[in-house]
Tab-separated table of C-alpha atoms in Angstrom:
chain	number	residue	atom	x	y	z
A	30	UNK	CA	46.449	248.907	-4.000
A	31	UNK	CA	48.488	249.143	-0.511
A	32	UNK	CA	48.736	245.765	-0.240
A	33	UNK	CA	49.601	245.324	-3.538
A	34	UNK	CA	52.468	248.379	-3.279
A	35	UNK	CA	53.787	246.412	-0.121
A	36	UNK	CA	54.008	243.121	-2.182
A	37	UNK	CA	55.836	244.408	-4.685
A	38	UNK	CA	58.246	246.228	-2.057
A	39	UNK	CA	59.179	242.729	-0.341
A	40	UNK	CA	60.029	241.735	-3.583
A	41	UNK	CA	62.470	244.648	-3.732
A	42	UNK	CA	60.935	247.206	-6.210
A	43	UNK	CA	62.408	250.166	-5.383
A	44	UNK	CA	59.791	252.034	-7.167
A	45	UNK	CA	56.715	250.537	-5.396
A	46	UNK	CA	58.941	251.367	-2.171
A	47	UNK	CA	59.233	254.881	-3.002
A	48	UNK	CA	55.561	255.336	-3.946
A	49	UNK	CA	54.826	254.048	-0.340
A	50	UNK	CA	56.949	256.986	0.514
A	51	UNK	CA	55.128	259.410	-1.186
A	52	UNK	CA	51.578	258.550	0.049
A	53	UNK	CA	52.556	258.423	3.681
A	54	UNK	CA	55.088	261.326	3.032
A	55	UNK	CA	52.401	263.759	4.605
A	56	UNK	CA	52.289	261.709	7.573
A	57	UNK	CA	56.046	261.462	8.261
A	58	UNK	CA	56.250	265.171	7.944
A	59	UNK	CA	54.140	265.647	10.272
A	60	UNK	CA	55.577	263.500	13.370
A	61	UNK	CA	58.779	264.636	12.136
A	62	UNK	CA	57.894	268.730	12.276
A	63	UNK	CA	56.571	267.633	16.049
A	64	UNK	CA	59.770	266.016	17.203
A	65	UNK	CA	61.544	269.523	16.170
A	66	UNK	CA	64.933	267.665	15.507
A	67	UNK	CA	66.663	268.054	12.187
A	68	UNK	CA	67.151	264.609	11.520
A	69	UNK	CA	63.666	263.501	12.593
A	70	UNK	CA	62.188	263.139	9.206
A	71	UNK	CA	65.579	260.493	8.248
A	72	UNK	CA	64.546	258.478	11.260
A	73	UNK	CA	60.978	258.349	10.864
A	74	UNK	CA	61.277	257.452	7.150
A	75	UNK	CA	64.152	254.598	8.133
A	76	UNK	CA	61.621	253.380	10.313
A	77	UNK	CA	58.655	253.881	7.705
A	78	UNK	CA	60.767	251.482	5.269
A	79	UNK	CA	61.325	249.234	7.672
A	80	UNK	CA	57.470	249.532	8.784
A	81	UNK	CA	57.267	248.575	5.473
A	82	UNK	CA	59.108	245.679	5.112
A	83	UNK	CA	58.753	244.157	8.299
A	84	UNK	CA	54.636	243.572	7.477
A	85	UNK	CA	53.335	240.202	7.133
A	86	UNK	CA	50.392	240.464	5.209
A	87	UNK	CA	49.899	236.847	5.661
A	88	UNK	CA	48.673	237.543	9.515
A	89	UNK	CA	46.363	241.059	8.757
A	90	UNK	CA	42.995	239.365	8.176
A	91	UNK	CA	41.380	242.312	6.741
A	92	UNK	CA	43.640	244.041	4.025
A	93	UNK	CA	41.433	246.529	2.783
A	94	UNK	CA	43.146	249.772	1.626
A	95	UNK	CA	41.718	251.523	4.687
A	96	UNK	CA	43.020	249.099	7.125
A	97	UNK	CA	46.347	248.931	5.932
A	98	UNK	CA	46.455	252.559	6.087
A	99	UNK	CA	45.109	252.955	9.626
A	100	UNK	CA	47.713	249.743	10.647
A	101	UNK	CA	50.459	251.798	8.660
A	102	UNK	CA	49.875	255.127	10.842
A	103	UNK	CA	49.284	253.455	14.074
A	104	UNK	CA	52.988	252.029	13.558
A	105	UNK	CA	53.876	255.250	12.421
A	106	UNK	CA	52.300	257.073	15.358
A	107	UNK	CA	54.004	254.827	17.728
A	108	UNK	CA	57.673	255.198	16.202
A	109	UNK	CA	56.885	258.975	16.987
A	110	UNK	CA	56.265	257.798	20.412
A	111	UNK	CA	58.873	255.957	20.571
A	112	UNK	CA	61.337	258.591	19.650
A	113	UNK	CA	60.004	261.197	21.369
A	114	UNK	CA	60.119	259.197	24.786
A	115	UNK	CA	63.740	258.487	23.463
A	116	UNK	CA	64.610	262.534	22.942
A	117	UNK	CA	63.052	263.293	26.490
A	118	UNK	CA	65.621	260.990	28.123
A	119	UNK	CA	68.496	262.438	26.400
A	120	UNK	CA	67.066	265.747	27.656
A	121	UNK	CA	67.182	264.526	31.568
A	122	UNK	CA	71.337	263.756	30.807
A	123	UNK	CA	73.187	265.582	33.180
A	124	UNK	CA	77.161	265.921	31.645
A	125	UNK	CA	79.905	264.847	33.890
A	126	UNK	CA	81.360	268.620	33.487
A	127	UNK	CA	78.550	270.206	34.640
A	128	UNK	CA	78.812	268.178	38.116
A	129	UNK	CA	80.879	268.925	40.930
A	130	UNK	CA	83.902	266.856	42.003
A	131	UNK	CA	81.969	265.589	45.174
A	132	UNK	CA	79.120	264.738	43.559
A	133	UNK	CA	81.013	262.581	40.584
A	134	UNK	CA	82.859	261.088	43.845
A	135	UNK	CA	80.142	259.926	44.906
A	136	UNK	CA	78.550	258.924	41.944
A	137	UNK	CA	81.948	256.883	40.827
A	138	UNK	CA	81.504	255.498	44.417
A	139	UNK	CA	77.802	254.140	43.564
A	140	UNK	CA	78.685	252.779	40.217
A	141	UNK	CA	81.869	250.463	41.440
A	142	UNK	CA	79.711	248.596	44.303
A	143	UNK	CA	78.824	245.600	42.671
A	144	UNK	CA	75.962	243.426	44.158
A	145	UNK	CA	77.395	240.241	44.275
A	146	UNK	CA	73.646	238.677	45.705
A	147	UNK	CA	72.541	237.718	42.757
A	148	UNK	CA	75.822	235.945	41.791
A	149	UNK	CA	76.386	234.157	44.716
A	150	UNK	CA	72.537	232.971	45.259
A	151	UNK	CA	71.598	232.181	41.660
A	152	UNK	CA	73.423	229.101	39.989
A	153	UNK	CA	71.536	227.057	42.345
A	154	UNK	CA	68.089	228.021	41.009
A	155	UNK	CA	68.363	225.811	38.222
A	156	UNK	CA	67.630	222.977	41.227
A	157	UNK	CA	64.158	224.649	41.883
A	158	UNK	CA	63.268	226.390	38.433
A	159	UNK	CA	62.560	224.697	35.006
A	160	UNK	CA	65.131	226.269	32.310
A	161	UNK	CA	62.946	228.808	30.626
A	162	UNK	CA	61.399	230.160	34.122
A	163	UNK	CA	65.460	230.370	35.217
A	164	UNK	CA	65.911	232.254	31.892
A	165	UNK	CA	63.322	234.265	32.013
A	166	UNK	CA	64.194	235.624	35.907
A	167	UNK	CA	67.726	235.690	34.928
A	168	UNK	CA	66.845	238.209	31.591
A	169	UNK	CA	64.709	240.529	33.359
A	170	UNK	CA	65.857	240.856	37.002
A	171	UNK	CA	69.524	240.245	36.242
A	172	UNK	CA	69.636	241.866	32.910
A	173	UNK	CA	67.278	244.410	32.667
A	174	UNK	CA	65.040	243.536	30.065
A	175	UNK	CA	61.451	244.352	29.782
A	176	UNK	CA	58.698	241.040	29.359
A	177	UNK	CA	58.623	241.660	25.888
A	178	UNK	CA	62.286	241.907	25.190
A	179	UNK	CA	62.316	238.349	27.117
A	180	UNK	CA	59.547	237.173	24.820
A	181	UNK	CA	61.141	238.273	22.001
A	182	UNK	CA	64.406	236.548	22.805
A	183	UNK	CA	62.534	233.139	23.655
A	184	UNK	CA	60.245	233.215	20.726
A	185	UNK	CA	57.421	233.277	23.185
A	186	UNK	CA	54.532	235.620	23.715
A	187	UNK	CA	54.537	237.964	26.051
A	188	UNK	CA	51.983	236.737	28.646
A	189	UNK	CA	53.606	233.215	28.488
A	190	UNK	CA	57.065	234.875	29.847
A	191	UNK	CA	54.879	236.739	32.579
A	192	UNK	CA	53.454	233.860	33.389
A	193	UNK	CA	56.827	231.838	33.680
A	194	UNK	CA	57.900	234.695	35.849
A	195	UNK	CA	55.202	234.699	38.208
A	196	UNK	CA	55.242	230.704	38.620
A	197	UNK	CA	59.171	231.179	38.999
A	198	UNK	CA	58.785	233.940	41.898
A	199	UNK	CA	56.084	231.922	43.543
A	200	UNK	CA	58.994	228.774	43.538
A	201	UNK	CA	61.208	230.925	45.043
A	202	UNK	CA	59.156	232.664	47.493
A	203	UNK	CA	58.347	229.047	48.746
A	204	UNK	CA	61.657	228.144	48.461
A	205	UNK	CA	63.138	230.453	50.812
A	206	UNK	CA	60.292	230.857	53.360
A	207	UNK	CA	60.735	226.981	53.523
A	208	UNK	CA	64.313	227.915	54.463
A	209	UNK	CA	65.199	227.445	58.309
């Protein structure tokens, strides 16, 4: 009956979409009455629908009413996650009123250093490192992102970018203890 529900969703039945809603209703209440925000419940249902329209049948072996449901909350339970991690970060925000003027000095002096390593030393990997293993070093020590984020954005798994990393840092450590 889920999977059927979630069918007919794709599809764009708004009224198989809504009775989704209402049997996992209880459970969005609930993460959302733990967040204590007043706009928790309109998150977690935005990210219920798109739960909901984001699943690929096609790849859940077992779709049983039961497993859907338990595959349903887990996502659920880890958007709650998700934005709970988010609201504890906005807690640790310190506003720029509430500092004093030395210490935005000398936080204005920390932001406009710019380390210029990384410019100057990497357009010459591309001599030592395949493409995707340059890529992938550039994305997440240059950028920022996470392994998955880089997986995501090579349409790669995640172990095959941490793999490309590690065989990429291993170049360059040889690299440069090769260097006189």
């Amino acid at each position: 009956m889920t999977a059927d529900l979630i069918t007919q969703s794709h599809s764009g039945d708004a009224d198989a979409t809504i009775a989704l809603i209402n049997k996992f209703n209880p459970l969005i209440k609930k993460y959302a009455y733990q967040l204590h925000e007043d706009d928790a419940y309109d998150d977690l249902l935005v990210d219920f629908v798109q739960l909901i329209h984001d699943i690929d049948l096609e790849k859940i072996h077992n779709q049983c009413d039961g497993c859907l449901v338990s595959y349903i909350g887990r996502a659920m339970k880890c958007a709650f996650i998700k934005k709970s991690k988010q609201k504890k970060s906005l807690q640790d925000i310190v506003l720029a009123s509430e500092l004093e003027d030395d210490q935005i000095y000398h936080i204005e002096s920390l932001l406009s250093q710019r380390d210029s390593y990384f410019e100057q030393e990497l357009p010459g990997i591309e001599s030592i490192l395949t493409k995707p293993e340059a890529s992938v070093i550039r994305m997440i020590y240059i950028n920022g992102h996470s392994a998955c984020e880089a997986a995501q954005r090579l349409g790669t798994s995640r172990q095959a970018v941490n793999q490309m990393k590690n065989r990429a840092l291993k170049k360059l450590k040889m690299q440069l203890m090769d260097k006189p």
